[in-house]
Coordinates of C-alpha atoms in Angstrom, one line a residue:
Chain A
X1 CA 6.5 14.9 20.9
X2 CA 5.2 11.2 19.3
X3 CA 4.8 9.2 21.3
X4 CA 4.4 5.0 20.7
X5 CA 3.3 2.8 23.9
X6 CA 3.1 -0.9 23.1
X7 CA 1.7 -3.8 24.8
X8 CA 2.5 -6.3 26.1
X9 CA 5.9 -6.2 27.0
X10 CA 6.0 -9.6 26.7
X11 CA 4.5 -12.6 25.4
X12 CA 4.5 -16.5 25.7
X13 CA 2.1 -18.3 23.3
X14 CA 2.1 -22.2 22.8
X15 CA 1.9 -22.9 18.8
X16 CA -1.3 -22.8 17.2
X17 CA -2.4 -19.9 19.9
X18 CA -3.5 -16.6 18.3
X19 CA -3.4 -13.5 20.0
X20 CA -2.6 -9.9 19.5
X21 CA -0.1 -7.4 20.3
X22 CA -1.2 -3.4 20.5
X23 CA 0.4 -0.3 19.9
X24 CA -1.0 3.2 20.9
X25 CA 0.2 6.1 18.7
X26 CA 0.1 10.2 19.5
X27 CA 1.4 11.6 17.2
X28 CA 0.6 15.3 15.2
X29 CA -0.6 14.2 12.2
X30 CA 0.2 10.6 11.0
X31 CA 2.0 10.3 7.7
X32 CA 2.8 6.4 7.8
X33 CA 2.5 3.4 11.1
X34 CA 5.2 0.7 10.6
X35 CA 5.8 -2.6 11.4
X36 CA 8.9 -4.4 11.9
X37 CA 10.3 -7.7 13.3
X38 CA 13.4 -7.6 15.1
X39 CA 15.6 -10.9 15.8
X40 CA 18.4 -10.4 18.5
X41 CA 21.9 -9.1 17.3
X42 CA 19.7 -8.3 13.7
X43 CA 18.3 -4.8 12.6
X44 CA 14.7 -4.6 12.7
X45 CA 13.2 -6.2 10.0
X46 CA 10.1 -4.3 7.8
X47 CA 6.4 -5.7 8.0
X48 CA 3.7 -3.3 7.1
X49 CA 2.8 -0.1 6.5
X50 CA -0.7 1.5 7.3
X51 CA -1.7 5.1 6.4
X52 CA -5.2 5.7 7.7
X53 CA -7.4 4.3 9.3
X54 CA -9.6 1.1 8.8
X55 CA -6.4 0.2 6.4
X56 CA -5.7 -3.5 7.1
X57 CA -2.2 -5.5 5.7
X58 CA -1.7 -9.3 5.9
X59 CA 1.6 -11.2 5.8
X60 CA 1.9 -14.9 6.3
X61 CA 0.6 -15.5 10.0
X62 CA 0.4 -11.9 10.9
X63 CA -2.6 -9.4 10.4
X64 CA -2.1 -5.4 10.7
X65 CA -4.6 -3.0 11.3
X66 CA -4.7 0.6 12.4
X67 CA -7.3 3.1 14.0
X68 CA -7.2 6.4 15.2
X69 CA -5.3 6.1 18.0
X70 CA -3.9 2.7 17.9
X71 CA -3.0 -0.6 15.6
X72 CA -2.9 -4.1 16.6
X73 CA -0.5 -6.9 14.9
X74 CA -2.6 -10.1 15.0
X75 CA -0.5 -13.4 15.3
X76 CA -2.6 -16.2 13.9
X77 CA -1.7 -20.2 14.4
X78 CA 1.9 -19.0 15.6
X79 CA 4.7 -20.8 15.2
X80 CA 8.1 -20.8 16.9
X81 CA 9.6 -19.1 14.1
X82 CA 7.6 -16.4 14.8
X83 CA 9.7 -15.3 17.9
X84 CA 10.7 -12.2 17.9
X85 CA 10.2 -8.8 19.2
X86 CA 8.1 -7.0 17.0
X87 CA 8.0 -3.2 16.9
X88 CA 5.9 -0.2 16.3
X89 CA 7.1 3.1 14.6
X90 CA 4.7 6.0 13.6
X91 CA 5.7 8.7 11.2
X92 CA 4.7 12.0 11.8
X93 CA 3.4 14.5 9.0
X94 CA 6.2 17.1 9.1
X95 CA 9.1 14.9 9.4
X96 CA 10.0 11.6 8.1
X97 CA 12.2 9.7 10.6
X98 CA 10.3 7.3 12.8
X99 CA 9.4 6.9 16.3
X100 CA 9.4 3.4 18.1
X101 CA 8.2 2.0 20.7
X102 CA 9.6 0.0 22.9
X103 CA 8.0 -3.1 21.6
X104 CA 6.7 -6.6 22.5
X105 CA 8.7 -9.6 23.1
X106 CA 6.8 -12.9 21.7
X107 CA 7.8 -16.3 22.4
X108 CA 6.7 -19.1 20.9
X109 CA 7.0 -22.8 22.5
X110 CA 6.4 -25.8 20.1
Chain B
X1 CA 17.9 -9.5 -2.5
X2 CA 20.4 -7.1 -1.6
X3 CA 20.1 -5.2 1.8
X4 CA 21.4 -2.4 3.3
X5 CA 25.0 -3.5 4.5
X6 CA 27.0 -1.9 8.2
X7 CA 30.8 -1.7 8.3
X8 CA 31.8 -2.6 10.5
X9 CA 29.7 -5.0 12.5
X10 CA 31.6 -4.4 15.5
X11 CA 34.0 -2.0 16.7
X12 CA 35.4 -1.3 20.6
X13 CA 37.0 1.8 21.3
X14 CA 38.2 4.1 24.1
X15 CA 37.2 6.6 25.7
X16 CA 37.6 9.8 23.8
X17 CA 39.1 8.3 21.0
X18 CA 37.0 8.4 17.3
X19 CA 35.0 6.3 15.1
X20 CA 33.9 6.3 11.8
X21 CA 30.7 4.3 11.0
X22 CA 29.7 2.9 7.0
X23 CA 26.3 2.0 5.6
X24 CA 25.7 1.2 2.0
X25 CA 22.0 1.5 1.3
X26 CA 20.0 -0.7 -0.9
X27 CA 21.2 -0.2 -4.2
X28 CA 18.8 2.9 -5.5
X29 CA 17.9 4.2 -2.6
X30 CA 18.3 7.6 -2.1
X31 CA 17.8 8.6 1.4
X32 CA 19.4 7.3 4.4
X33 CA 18.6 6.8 8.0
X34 CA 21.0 6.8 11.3
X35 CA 19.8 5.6 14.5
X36 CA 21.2 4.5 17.6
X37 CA 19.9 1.6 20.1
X38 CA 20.8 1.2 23.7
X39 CA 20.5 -2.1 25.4
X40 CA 16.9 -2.6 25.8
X41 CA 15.8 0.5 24.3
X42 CA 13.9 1.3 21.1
X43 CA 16.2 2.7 18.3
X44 CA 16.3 6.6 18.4
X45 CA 16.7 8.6 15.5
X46 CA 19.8 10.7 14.9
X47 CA 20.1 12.1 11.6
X48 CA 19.0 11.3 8.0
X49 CA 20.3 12.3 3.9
X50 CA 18.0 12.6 1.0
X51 CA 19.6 13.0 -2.1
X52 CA 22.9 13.8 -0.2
X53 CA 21.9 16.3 1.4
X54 CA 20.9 16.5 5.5
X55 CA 17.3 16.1 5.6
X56 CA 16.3 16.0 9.9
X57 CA 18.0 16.0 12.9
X58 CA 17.5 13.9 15.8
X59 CA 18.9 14.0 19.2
X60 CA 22.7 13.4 17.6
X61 CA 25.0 14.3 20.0
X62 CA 27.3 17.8 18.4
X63 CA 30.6 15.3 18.7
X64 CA 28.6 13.3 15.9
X65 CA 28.5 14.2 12.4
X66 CA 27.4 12.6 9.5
X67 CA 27.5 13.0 5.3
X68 CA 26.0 11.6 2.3
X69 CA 28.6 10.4 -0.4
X70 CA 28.0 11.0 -4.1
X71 CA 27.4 6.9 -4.6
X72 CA 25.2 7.5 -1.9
X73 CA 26.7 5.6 1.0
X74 CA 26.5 7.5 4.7
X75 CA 29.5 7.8 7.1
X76 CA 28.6 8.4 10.7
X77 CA 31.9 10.1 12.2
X78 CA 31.9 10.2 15.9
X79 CA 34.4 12.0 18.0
X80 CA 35.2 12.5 21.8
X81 CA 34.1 9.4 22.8
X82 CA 32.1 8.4 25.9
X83 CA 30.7 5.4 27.8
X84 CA 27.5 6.3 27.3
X85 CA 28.0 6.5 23.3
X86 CA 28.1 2.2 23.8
X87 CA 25.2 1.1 21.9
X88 CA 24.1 -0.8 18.3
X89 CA 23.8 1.7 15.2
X90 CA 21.9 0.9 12.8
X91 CA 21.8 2.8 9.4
X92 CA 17.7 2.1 7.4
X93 CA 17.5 3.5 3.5
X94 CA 14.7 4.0 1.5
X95 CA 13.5 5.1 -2.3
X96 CA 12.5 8.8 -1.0
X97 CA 11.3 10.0 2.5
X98 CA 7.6 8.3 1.8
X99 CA 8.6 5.1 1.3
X100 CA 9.5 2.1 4.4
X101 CA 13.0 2.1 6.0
X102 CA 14.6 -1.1 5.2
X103 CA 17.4 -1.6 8.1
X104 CA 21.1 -2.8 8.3
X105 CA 22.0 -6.0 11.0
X106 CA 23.7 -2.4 12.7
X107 CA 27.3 -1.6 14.1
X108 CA 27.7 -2.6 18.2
X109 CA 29.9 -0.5 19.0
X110 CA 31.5 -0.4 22.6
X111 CA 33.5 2.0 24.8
X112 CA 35.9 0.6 27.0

């Protein structure tokens, strides 16, 4: 069974105030890791995709990178527009739907 | 750019009665997604189409069932209807099984 853990639950950051959110993956073989942004009432948003490891994306504000066992989303400068709870999904080699976790609430206070 | 469009965005029902769900995927995408999200939970997979035909099988529920149209739009039909099937459904489509799910704003539906 994949499993996703991420943390933290939560996060409150004051603009400009970089940190990072983590997510742990087991999974039996990992085909794609996948991150999306999800605003409330909205459907979850795609991100980035990482295949292996050492592989690093970068969007805007936010950095994605991946190991063996876990990827971190780095928030840098972060705005309040940023707010949102971002989610982890991994996608295992013999099937394609994906596994979330149960993601990371940020907030961001101007 | 076009998205992935839910019919309809929200629907209340009864207990036992049906419902029929729509998603229209991205124009040229050919495989679709289901998944269901409780309050406060990560969404959970429930079936998916590629090419219009079923591809996996989540935990969907045997009152549930799902197709693939020829213009390759998804219906999610669910019967028997419980509290517990309360919950936003979201419908994700892709170009092939490799490729990123891009996701619909989801279906709320609720049991009364």
């Amino acid at each position: 069974e994949d499993q996703v853990t991420q943390s933290p639950e939560a996060l409150r950051l004051q603009e400009g105030e970089s940190s990072s959110l983590n997510c742990s993956y087991t999974v039996s073989g990992l085909r794609g890791l996948f991150w999306y942004r999800q605003d409330p009432g909205k459907g979850p948003e795609f991100l980035f995709t990482l295949y292996s490891a050492g592989e690093e994306k970068e969007k805007e504000r936010l950095k994605a990178t991946l190991t063996k066992k876990e990827s971190f989303l780095h928030i840098t400068a972060p705005k309040p527009e940023d707010s949102a709870t971002y989610l982890c999904a991994v996608q295992a080699l013999n099937d394609y739907k994906l596994s979330f976790g149960a993601g990371t609430t940020v907030t961001v206070r101007a | 750019a076009a998205g992935v469009i839910q019919s309809p965005r929200h629907l209340i029902k009864e207990k036992r009665e049906t419902a029929t769900l729509k998603c229209y995927p991205i124009p040229r995408h050919d495989t679709v997604y289901w998944y269901q999200q409780g309050p406060g939970q990560d969404p959970q997979f429930l079936i998916s189409f590629y090419e219009k035909m079923q591809s996996d099988k989540g935990s969907i529920p045997d009152r549930f069932s799902a197709q693939q149209f020829s213009d390759y739009h998804s219906e999610l039909n669910m019967s028997s209807l419980e509290l517990g099937d309360s919950a936003l459904y979201f419908c994700a489509s892709s170009t092939g099984r490799n490729q990123p799910q891009h996701f619909g704003d989801g279906t709320r539906l609720s049991i009364l």
